[in-house]
CSV table of C-alpha atoms in Angstrom, one decimal:
chain,number,residue,atom,x,y,z
A,1,UNK,CA,-79.8,84.0,83.7
A,2,UNK,CA,-80.1,82.3,87.3
A,3,UNK,CA,-77.6,83.2,90.3
A,4,UNK,CA,-76.5,79.6,90.2
A,5,UNK,CA,-74.7,79.2,87.0
A,6,UNK,CA,-74.2,75.7,85.4
A,7,UNK,CA,-72.4,74.6,82.5
A,8,UNK,CA,-73.6,71.2,81.5
A,9,UNK,CA,-71.3,68.3,79.8
A,10,UNK,CA,-73.4,65.4,79.3
A,11,UNK,CA,-72.5,61.9,80.2
A,12,UNK,CA,-74.6,59.4,81.3
A,13,UNK,CA,-77.5,59.6,81.2
A,14,UNK,CA,-77.4,62.0,78.4
A,15,UNK,CA,-80.1,64.5,79.3
A,16,UNK,CA,-78.0,67.6,81.4
A,17,UNK,CA,-79.8,70.8,82.2
A,18,UNK,CA,-78.2,73.8,81.2
A,19,UNK,CA,-78.0,77.1,83.5
A,20,UNK,CA,-75.2,79.7,82.7
A,21,UNK,CA,-74.5,82.9,84.2
A,22,UNK,CA,-72.1,85.8,83.3
A,23,UNK,CA,-69.1,86.8,85.3
A,24,UNK,CA,-70.6,89.6,87.9
A,25,UNK,CA,-68.2,92.6,88.6
A,26,UNK,CA,-69.4,94.8,91.1
A,27,UNK,CA,-66.5,97.4,91.7
A,28,UNK,CA,-66.7,99.5,94.9
A,29,UNK,CA,-66.7,103.2,95.1
A,30,UNK,CA,-63.5,105.0,94.5
A,31,UNK,CA,-61.5,106.2,97.5
A,32,UNK,CA,-61.2,110.0,97.7
A,33,UNK,CA,-58.6,111.8,99.7
A,34,UNK,CA,-58.8,115.2,100.7
A,35,UNK,CA,-56.1,117.4,101.7
A,36,UNK,CA,-57.1,120.7,103.2
A,37,UNK,CA,-53.6,122.0,104.2
A,38,UNK,CA,-52.4,123.1,107.3
A,39,UNK,CA,-53.0,127.0,106.6
A,40,UNK,CA,-56.8,126.5,106.8
A,41,UNK,CA,-56.6,124.1,109.8
A,42,UNK,CA,-58.3,125.1,113.2
A,43,UNK,CA,-58.1,122.4,116.0
A,44,UNK,CA,-60.4,124.5,118.1
A,45,UNK,CA,-63.0,124.9,115.4
A,46,UNK,CA,-66.4,123.1,116.1
A,47,UNK,CA,-67.6,121.3,113.0
A,48,UNK,CA,-70.8,122.8,111.8
A,49,UNK,CA,-73.7,119.5,111.2
A,50,UNK,CA,-74.6,119.2,107.6
A,51,UNK,CA,-78.3,118.6,107.0
A,52,UNK,CA,-79.7,116.5,104.5
A,53,UNK,CA,-80.5,119.3,102.6
A,54,UNK,CA,-76.8,120.3,102.2
A,55,UNK,CA,-76.0,116.9,101.3
A,56,UNK,CA,-78.7,116.8,98.7
A,57,UNK,CA,-77.8,117.4,95.2
A,58,UNK,CA,-73.8,116.9,95.6
A,59,UNK,CA,-74.6,113.5,97.4
A,60,UNK,CA,-77.4,112.5,94.8
A,61,UNK,CA,-75.0,113.2,92.2
A,62,UNK,CA,-72.0,111.4,93.7
A,63,UNK,CA,-74.3,108.4,94.3
A,64,UNK,CA,-75.5,108.3,90.6
A,65,UNK,CA,-71.8,108.7,89.5
A,66,UNK,CA,-70.9,105.3,91.5
A,67,UNK,CA,-73.7,103.5,90.2
A,68,UNK,CA,-73.2,104.4,86.7
A,69,UNK,CA,-69.6,103.6,86.8
A,70,UNK,CA,-70.5,100.3,88.3
A,71,UNK,CA,-73.1,99.6,85.5
A,72,UNK,CA,-70.6,100.0,82.8
A,73,UNK,CA,-67.8,97.9,84.3
A,74,UNK,CA,-70.7,95.2,84.6
A,75,UNK,CA,-71.6,95.5,81.2
A,76,UNK,CA,-68.4,95.5,79.9
A,77,UNK,CA,-67.5,92.3,81.6
A,78,UNK,CA,-70.7,90.7,80.3
A,79,UNK,CA,-69.5,91.3,76.8
A,80,UNK,CA,-66.4,89.8,77.3
A,81,UNK,CA,-66.4,87.0,79.4
A,82,UNK,CA,-69.0,84.5,81.0
A,83,UNK,CA,-68.1,82.0,83.9
A,84,UNK,CA,-69.4,78.6,84.1
A,85,UNK,CA,-69.5,75.8,86.4
A,86,UNK,CA,-68.8,72.3,84.6
A,87,UNK,CA,-71.3,69.7,85.4
A,88,UNK,CA,-70.8,66.4,84.3
A,89,UNK,CA,-68.0,64.2,83.2
A,90,UNK,CA,-68.0,63.9,79.4
A,91,UNK,CA,-64.7,66.4,79.1
A,92,UNK,CA,-62.8,64.4,82.1
A,93,UNK,CA,-59.7,64.5,82.8
A,94,UNK,CA,-59.4,68.0,81.1
A,95,UNK,CA,-62.3,69.4,83.5
A,96,UNK,CA,-64.1,67.7,86.4
A,97,UNK,CA,-67.3,68.4,87.9
A,98,UNK,CA,-67.8,71.5,89.8
A,99,UNK,CA,-64.6,73.2,88.2
A,100,UNK,CA,-65.4,77.2,87.4
A,101,UNK,CA,-64.3,78.2,83.6
A,102,UNK,CA,-64.0,81.6,82.2
A,103,UNK,CA,-65.1,81.5,78.6
A,104,UNK,CA,-64.0,84.5,76.1
A,105,UNK,CA,-67.2,85.6,74.4
A,106,UNK,CA,-65.1,87.8,71.6
A,107,UNK,CA,-63.2,84.7,70.3
A,108,UNK,CA,-65.4,84.2,67.5
A,109,UNK,CA,-67.6,87.0,67.4
A,110,UNK,CA,-68.3,88.9,64.1
A,111,UNK,CA,-67.8,92.9,63.8
A,112,UNK,CA,-70.1,94.2,61.7
A,113,UNK,CA,-68.0,97.3,59.7
A,114,UNK,CA,-70.3,97.5,56.7
A,115,UNK,CA,-70.9,101.4,57.7
A,116,UNK,CA,-67.3,102.0,56.7
A,117,UNK,CA,-66.4,102.1,52.8
A,118,UNK,CA,-65.5,98.8,51.7
A,119,UNK,CA,-66.0,97.7,54.9
A,120,UNK,CA,-68.3,94.3,55.9
A,121,UNK,CA,-68.3,91.6,58.9
A,122,UNK,CA,-64.9,90.6,59.9
A,123,UNK,CA,-63.7,88.7,62.9
A,124,UNK,CA,-61.3,90.0,65.5
A,125,UNK,CA,-59.6,86.7,66.7
A,126,UNK,CA,-60.4,84.4,63.4
A,127,UNK,CA,-62.4,81.1,63.3
A,128,UNK,CA,-62.5,78.2,65.5
A,129,UNK,CA,-59.4,75.9,65.2
A,130,UNK,CA,-59.0,72.0,66.0
A,131,UNK,CA,-58.2,71.5,69.4
A,132,UNK,CA,-60.0,74.8,70.5
A,133,UNK,CA,-62.1,74.0,73.6
A,134,UNK,CA,-65.3,75.8,73.1
A,135,UNK,CA,-68.8,76.3,74.8
A,136,UNK,CA,-71.6,76.2,72.6
A,137,UNK,CA,-75.6,76.1,72.5
A,138,UNK,CA,-76.6,72.7,72.0
A,139,UNK,CA,-80.6,73.7,72.2
A,140,UNK,CA,-82.9,76.6,72.5
A,141,UNK,CA,-85.8,74.7,73.5
A,142,UNK,CA,-87.6,73.2,75.6
A,143,UNK,CA,-84.9,75.0,77.6
A,144,UNK,CA,-81.4,76.7,77.0
A,145,UNK,CA,-78.4,73.9,77.1
A,146,UNK,CA,-74.5,74.9,76.7
A,147,UNK,CA,-72.0,72.2,76.2
A,148,UNK,CA,-68.2,72.5,76.3
A,149,UNK,CA,-66.2,70.1,74.1
A,150,UNK,CA,-63.3,70.2,72.0
A,151,UNK,CA,-63.1,70.8,68.4
A,152,UNK,CA,-61.7,68.0,66.0
A,153,UNK,CA,-62.7,69.2,62.8
A,154,UNK,CA,-63.5,72.4,60.9
A,155,UNK,CA,-64.7,73.1,57.3
A,156,UNK,CA,-63.1,71.2,54.5
A,157,UNK,CA,-61.8,68.6,56.9
A,158,UNK,CA,-62.7,64.9,57.4
A,159,UNK,CA,-63.2,63.0,60.9
A,160,UNK,CA,-63.9,59.6,61.4
A,161,UNK,CA,-63.5,57.0,64.4
A,162,UNK,CA,-62.5,53.5,64.3
A,163,UNK,CA,-60.2,50.8,65.7
A,164,UNK,CA,-59.8,53.1,69.0
A,165,UNK,CA,-58.7,56.1,67.0
A,166,UNK,CA,-59.9,59.2,65.9
A,167,UNK,CA,-58.7,60.1,62.2
A,168,UNK,CA,-58.8,63.7,61.1
A,169,UNK,CA,-58.1,64.0,57.2
A,170,UNK,CA,-57.4,60.3,57.2
A,171,UNK,CA,-54.5,60.3,59.9
A,172,UNK,CA,-55.0,59.0,63.3
A,173,UNK,CA,-54.5,61.3,66.2
A,174,UNK,CA,-52.3,60.8,69.3
A,175,UNK,CA,-54.4,62.3,72.1
A,176,UNK,CA,-52.6,62.3,75.5
A,177,UNK,CA,-55.2,64.4,77.1
A,178,UNK,CA,-58.5,61.7,76.5
A,179,UNK,CA,-59.4,59.5,79.4
A,180,UNK,CA,-59.5,56.4,77.1
A,181,UNK,CA,-59.8,55.5,73.6
A,182,UNK,CA,-63.1,55.7,71.9
A,183,UNK,CA,-65.2,52.2,72.3
A,184,UNK,CA,-67.4,53.2,69.2
A,185,UNK,CA,-66.8,53.7,65.2
A,186,UNK,CA,-68.1,56.4,63.3
A,187,UNK,CA,-68.0,56.4,59.6
A,188,UNK,CA,-66.1,59.5,57.8
A,189,UNK,CA,-67.8,62.8,58.0
A,190,UNK,CA,-66.9,65.9,56.0
A,191,UNK,CA,-67.2,69.1,57.7
A,192,UNK,CA,-69.4,71.9,55.9
A,193,UNK,CA,-68.6,75.4,55.4
A,194,UNK,CA,-69.5,77.2,58.8
A,195,UNK,CA,-69.5,74.4,60.9
A,196,UNK,CA,-67.4,72.5,63.3
A,197,UNK,CA,-67.0,68.9,64.8
A,198,UNK,CA,-66.5,68.6,68.3
A,199,UNK,CA,-65.9,65.8,70.7
A,200,UNK,CA,-65.6,65.1,74.6
A,201,UNK,CA,-62.5,64.4,75.8
A,202,UNK,CA,-64.0,61.6,77.9
A,203,UNK,CA,-64.8,59.8,74.4
A,204,UNK,CA,-66.8,56.9,75.4
A,205,UNK,CA,-69.1,58.8,77.5
A,206,UNK,CA,-69.8,62.0,75.9
A,207,UNK,CA,-72.8,63.5,73.9
A,208,UNK,CA,-71.4,64.9,71.1
A,209,UNK,CA,-70.9,65.4,67.3
A,210,UNK,CA,-70.4,61.6,67.0
A,211,UNK,CA,-73.9,61.5,68.0
A,212,UNK,CA,-75.7,64.5,67.0
A,213,UNK,CA,-73.4,65.5,64.0
A,214,UNK,CA,-71.6,68.9,63.4
A,215,UNK,CA,-72.6,72.2,64.9
A,216,UNK,CA,-73.0,75.9,63.2
A,217,UNK,CA,-70.3,78.2,64.3
A,218,UNK,CA,-73.0,80.6,65.0
A,219,UNK,CA,-73.8,78.6,68.0
A,220,UNK,CA,-70.6,79.2,69.7
A,221,UNK,CA,-70.5,81.1,72.7
A,222,UNK,CA,-66.8,81.2,72.9
A,223,UNK,CA,-63.7,79.7,73.9
A,224,UNK,CA,-62.9,78.3,77.4
A,225,UNK,CA,-59.5,80.2,78.4
A,226,UNK,CA,-59.0,80.0,82.1
A,227,UNK,CA,-60.0,77.5,85.1
A,228,UNK,CA,-60.1,79.5,88.0
A,229,UNK,CA,-61.5,77.0,90.6
A,230,UNK,CA,-60.1,74.8,92.6
A,231,UNK,CA,-57.2,76.9,93.1
A,232,UNK,CA,-54.8,73.8,92.5
A,233,UNK,CA,-55.9,73.3,89.1
A,234,UNK,CA,-55.6,76.8,88.4
A,235,UNK,CA,-54.3,77.3,84.8
A,236,UNK,CA,-54.9,78.6,81.4
A,237,UNK,CA,-56.8,76.0,79.2
A,238,UNK,CA,-54.7,74.0,76.9
A,239,UNK,CA,-56.1,74.0,73.3
A,240,UNK,CA,-53.8,71.4,72.1
A,241,UNK,CA,-55.0,68.9,69.6
A,242,UNK,CA,-53.2,65.7,69.3
A,243,UNK,CA,-50.7,65.2,66.5
A,244,UNK,CA,-51.6,62.6,63.9
A,245,UNK,CA,-49.7,59.3,64.3
A,246,UNK,CA,-46.8,59.1,62.1
């Protein structure tokens, strides 16, 4: 992880770099308020200086407690969410370059309960659905790159592109969120089990499944939930998929 997180949404040229960083939550120490009571208060008493030795174990214990609490909170946030900077125009107009997005890492995570009688692997929030805006690992080598795209089709569904429309299960989609109709054609593709088909909302300027094929669900990092910067575009992410044209 670097201190300068970047989430690449490829456009032209189709070779973006990836550098994503997790949300960093650094909590401050708790504010402790002491109440001695008026009975013990002596306004003329001269406070006795406390040496380093007197601070010693008590001060060290308090410092370690604060550090441990900060570490626990930091690790907890890393498990749940990551934040990314969008770099590129392949998801325009939904996302613009330099916008900041929170991604829920638990969205598609499997939990192993095989240690329980009759237990197995379960998904807390289910599988990805058409319309979900997801972040996924495009490649591991020569360096990691994460992409952000919209899920168009899931396992068992077919998708094709022609005549300026995306067809899901042989029905054209009406998609008000895209920048323009796609200027390419793609033959019908059946999404296999455990995979999803993704496209960028900037259909004609996106490196996505119409070029590299479906992606496995195991490569999904999570679902984009909130755009928190810039403030005038602060809002939850819309996971709507255009309805088929009747």
